[in-house]
Amino acid sequence: DQQVKQNSPSLSVQEGRISILNCDYTNSMFDYFLWYKKYPAEGPTFLISISSIKDKNEDGRFTVFLNKSAKHLSLHIVPSQPGDSAVYFCAAGNYGGSQGNLIFGKGTKLSVKP
Amino acid sequence: DADVTQTPRNRITKTGKRIMLECSQTKGHDRMYWYRQDPGLGLRLIYYSFDVKDINKGEISDGYSVSRQAQAKFSLSLESAIPNQTALYFCATSDLRDRVSRDTQYFGPGTRLTVL
């Protein structure tokens, strides 16, 4: 069973509007969540993270929201730009876990149209 | 210069051949990982290493082996390649000593492997 789910394989947004990417998780032991961005022919690059002690973290145009009771997080990009077009991966981890590994979702391909 | 490098970037090989993918990092991180990415399946963990003497299997280790030659080097081997190992392979690193971002992993550019 997938522990981290990104149910939308793709999302298309107009330039200047808000992009909202969603992620759900099932393991309540996860206490650290990250978003990665991936362009074709490149490795994933770290975008933003949030600890379970917070419900929001902001970095410029990117904001991650965490709803622990719903086991849901989302990434908001405002305003969206064509250069944001990429695949976005949600990942979750457990600081106290023995593995210290991340579980990744399958990704959402964002297309921002000019 | 890139902090995490992978060689080769592209490789085409035949079924049954042994192949090695190499990863080097200059970040000084203690942890290193190998993932594969398949279309529609996201990133799946093959092996991970917390230090030179510590190697652990990930979700999909069958058909693969690894070697941590030094803190900065982590190689992935396919002993006898098969077509369903055709995928993108990524190496990643993280730093347990960084209390703020110790679970943040930093990825290399990837190796595209095709097994005919």
Coordinates of C-alpha atoms in Angstrom, one line a residue:
Chain A
D1 CA 0.0 0.0 0.0
Q2 CA 1.2 3.5 -0.8
Q3 CA 2.0 5.4 2.3
V4 CA 2.3 8.7 0.4
K5 CA -0.2 9.5 -2.3
Q6 CA -0.4 12.1 -4.9
N7 CA -3.7 11.5 -6.6
S8 CA -3.4 14.0 -9.4
P9 CA -0.9 12.9 -12.0
S10 CA -1.1 16.2 -13.7
L11 CA -2.3 19.8 -13.2
S12 CA -2.5 22.7 -15.7
V13 CA -2.6 26.3 -14.5
Q14 CA -2.5 29.7 -16.2
E15 CA 0.5 31.9 -15.5
G16 CA -0.1 34.3 -12.6
R17 CA -2.7 32.1 -11.0
I18 CA -2.3 29.8 -8.0
S19 CA -1.1 26.2 -8.3
I20 CA -2.2 23.8 -5.6
L21 CA -0.6 20.4 -5.4
N22 CA -2.0 17.9 -3.0
C23 CA -0.5 15.0 -1.1
D24 CA -2.1 12.5 1.4
Y25 CA -0.3 10.1 3.7
T26 CA -1.4 7.1 5.8
N27 CA 1.4 6.6 8.3
S28 CA 0.8 8.7 11.4
M29 CA 4.5 8.2 12.4
F30 CA 5.6 10.6 9.7
D31 CA 6.7 13.9 11.2
Y32 CA 8.6 15.6 8.5
F33 CA 7.4 16.4 5.0
L34 CA 9.1 17.7 1.9
W35 CA 8.4 18.8 -1.6
Y36 CA 10.8 18.2 -4.5
K37 CA 10.7 19.6 -8.0
K38 CA 12.1 17.7 -11.0
Y39 CA 12.8 19.0 -14.5
P40 CA 13.4 16.5 -17.3
A41 CA 16.9 15.1 -17.5
E42 CA 17.7 16.4 -14.0
G43 CA 17.6 15.0 -10.5
P44 CA 14.9 16.1 -8.0
T45 CA 15.7 19.3 -6.2
F46 CA 14.6 20.2 -2.7
L47 CA 11.9 22.9 -2.7
I48 CA 10.4 23.3 0.8
S49 CA 9.8 21.2 3.9
I50 CA 7.6 21.3 7.0
S51 CA 7.8 19.6 10.4
S52 CA 4.7 18.1 12.0
I53 CA 4.9 20.7 14.8
K54 CA 3.9 23.4 12.3
D55 CA 0.9 23.7 10.0
K56 CA 2.4 26.2 7.5
N57 CA 5.8 27.0 6.1
E58 CA 6.5 29.7 3.6
D59 CA 9.4 30.4 1.3
G60 CA 8.8 33.1 -1.3
R61 CA 6.1 32.1 -3.7
F62 CA 5.9 28.6 -2.2
T63 CA 3.9 27.7 0.9
V64 CA 3.3 24.2 2.3
F65 CA 0.3 23.6 4.5
L66 CA 0.0 20.6 6.8
N67 CA -3.3 19.2 8.2
K68 CA -2.3 16.4 10.5
S69 CA -5.8 15.4 11.5
A70 CA -6.6 14.8 7.8
K71 CA -3.1 13.5 7.0
H72 CA -2.9 15.9 4.1
L73 CA -0.5 18.4 2.9
S74 CA -0.5 20.8 0.0
L75 CA 1.9 23.0 -1.8
H76 CA 0.7 26.4 -3.0
I77 CA 2.6 28.3 -5.7
V78 CA 1.6 32.0 -6.0
P79 CA 1.9 33.4 -8.6
S80 CA 2.6 30.5 -10.9
Q81 CA 5.3 31.0 -13.6
P82 CA 6.1 29.0 -16.7
G83 CA 9.4 28.1 -15.2
D84 CA 7.5 26.2 -12.5
S85 CA 6.4 23.6 -15.0
A86 CA 7.9 20.4 -13.7
V87 CA 7.1 17.2 -11.8
Y88 CA 6.5 17.8 -8.1
F89 CA 7.1 15.0 -5.6
C90 CA 5.8 14.9 -2.1
A91 CA 7.9 13.0 0.4
A92 CA 7.5 12.0 4.1
G93 CA 9.9 10.8 6.8
N94 CA 10.2 10.1 10.5
Y95 CA 12.9 11.8 12.5
G96 CA 12.8 9.2 15.1
G97 CA 12.6 6.2 12.8
S98 CA 15.4 3.7 12.6
Q99 CA 15.6 4.0 8.9
G100 CA 15.6 7.8 8.5
N101 CA 14.4 7.3 5.0
L102 CA 11.9 9.2 2.9
I103 CA 8.8 7.8 1.2
F104 CA 7.9 9.5 -2.0
G105 CA 4.7 9.9 -3.8
K106 CA 4.4 9.2 -7.5
G107 CA 4.5 12.9 -8.5
T108 CA 2.3 15.5 -10.1
K109 CA 3.2 17.1 -13.4
L110 CA 2.5 20.8 -13.3
S111 CA 2.1 22.8 -16.5
V112 CA 2.0 26.5 -16.3
K113 CA 0.7 28.1 -19.5
P114 CA 1.7 31.6 -20.5
Chain B
D1 CA 30.8 22.0 -9.6
A2 CA 27.9 19.8 -8.7
D3 CA 27.8 18.4 -5.1
V4 CA 26.5 15.0 -6.1
T5 CA 27.7 13.5 -9.4
Q6 CA 26.7 10.3 -11.1
T7 CA 28.5 8.4 -13.9
P8 CA 27.7 7.5 -16.5
R9 CA 24.8 9.8 -17.4
N10 CA 23.5 7.4 -20.0
R11 CA 24.2 3.7 -20.6
I12 CA 22.8 1.2 -22.9
T13 CA 23.6 -2.5 -22.2
K14 CA 22.5 -6.0 -23.1
T15 CA 20.6 -8.5 -21.0
G16 CA 23.0 -10.5 -18.8
K17 CA 25.8 -7.9 -18.7
R18 CA 27.2 -6.7 -15.4
I19 CA 27.0 -2.9 -15.0
M20 CA 28.1 -0.5 -12.3
L21 CA 26.7 3.0 -11.7
E22 CA 28.8 5.3 -9.6
C23 CA 28.0 8.2 -7.3
S24 CA 30.3 10.7 -5.7
Q25 CA 29.5 13.6 -3.4
T26 CA 31.5 16.6 -2.1
K27 CA 28.9 17.6 0.5
G28 CA 30.5 15.7 3.3
H29 CA 27.2 13.9 4.1
D30 CA 27.2 10.6 5.9
R31 CA 24.1 9.1 4.3
M32 CA 23.8 8.0 0.7
Y33 CA 20.9 6.4 -1.2
W34 CA 20.1 4.8 -4.5
Y35 CA 16.7 5.2 -6.1
R36 CA 15.1 4.2 -9.4
Q37 CA 12.4 6.2 -11.1
D38 CA 9.9 4.5 -13.5
P39 CA 7.1 6.4 -15.3
G40 CA 4.1 6.6 -13.1
L41 CA 5.8 5.0 -10.1
G42 CA 7.7 7.8 -8.5
L43 CA 11.0 7.2 -6.7
R44 CA 11.6 3.9 -5.1
L45 CA 14.5 3.2 -2.8
I46 CA 16.9 0.4 -3.8
Y47 CA 19.7 0.6 -1.1
Y48 CA 20.9 3.1 1.5
S49 CA 24.0 3.5 3.6
F50 CA 24.3 5.5 6.8
D51 CA 28.1 5.2 6.8
V52 CA 30.9 3.2 5.2
K53 CA 30.2 0.1 7.3
D54 CA 26.4 0.3 7.2
I55 CA 24.5 -0.9 4.1
N56 CA 20.8 -1.6 4.1
K57 CA 18.2 -2.9 1.6
G58 CA 15.5 -0.7 0.5
E59 CA 12.1 -1.4 -1.1
I60 CA 13.3 -3.0 -4.3
S61 CA 16.8 -4.4 -3.7
D62 CA 16.5 -7.7 -5.6
G63 CA 18.8 -7.9 -8.6
Y64 CA 21.0 -5.1 -7.2
S65 CA 24.1 -4.8 -5.0
V66 CA 26.0 -1.8 -3.6
S67 CA 29.4 -0.8 -2.3
R68 CA 30.3 2.1 -0.1
Q69 CA 33.9 2.5 -1.0
A70 CA 34.4 5.7 1.1
Q71 CA 32.2 8.3 2.7
A72 CA 32.0 10.1 -0.6
K73 CA 31.4 7.2 -2.9
F74 CA 28.5 4.8 -3.3
S75 CA 28.2 2.5 -6.3
L76 CA 25.3 0.5 -7.5
S77 CA 25.8 -2.8 -9.4
L78 CA 23.5 -4.8 -11.6
E79 CA 25.1 -8.3 -11.6
S80 CA 23.1 -9.6 -14.6
A81 CA 21.0 -6.8 -16.1
I82 CA 17.5 -7.6 -17.4
P83 CA 15.2 -5.4 -19.5
N84 CA 12.8 -4.5 -16.6
Q85 CA 15.8 -2.7 -14.9
T86 CA 15.5 -0.1 -17.6
A87 CA 14.9 3.1 -15.6
L88 CA 16.3 6.4 -14.4
Y89 CA 18.6 5.9 -11.4
F90 CA 19.3 8.6 -8.8
C91 CA 21.8 8.8 -6.1
A92 CA 21.1 11.0 -3.1
T93 CA 22.8 12.2 0.1
S94 CA 21.7 13.5 3.5
D95 CA 23.4 14.7 6.6
L96 CA 22.2 13.2 9.9
R97 CA 24.3 15.7 11.9
D98 CA 22.2 18.6 10.6
R99 CA 19.4 18.8 13.1
V100 CA 17.5 21.3 11.1
S101 CA 17.4 19.4 7.8
R102 CA 18.7 16.0 8.5
D103 CA 16.0 14.2 6.5
T104 CA 16.4 16.4 3.5
Q105 CA 18.0 14.5 0.7
Y106 CA 20.0 16.0 -2.2
F107 CA 20.0 14.3 -5.5
G108 CA 22.4 13.7 -8.3
P109 CA 21.5 14.3 -12.0
G110 CA 20.6 10.7 -12.6
T111 CA 21.7 7.9 -14.9
R112 CA 19.4 6.7 -17.7
L113 CA 19.9 3.0 -18.1
T114 CA 18.5 1.0 -21.0
V115 CA 18.8 -2.8 -20.9
L116 CA 18.1 -4.4 -24.3

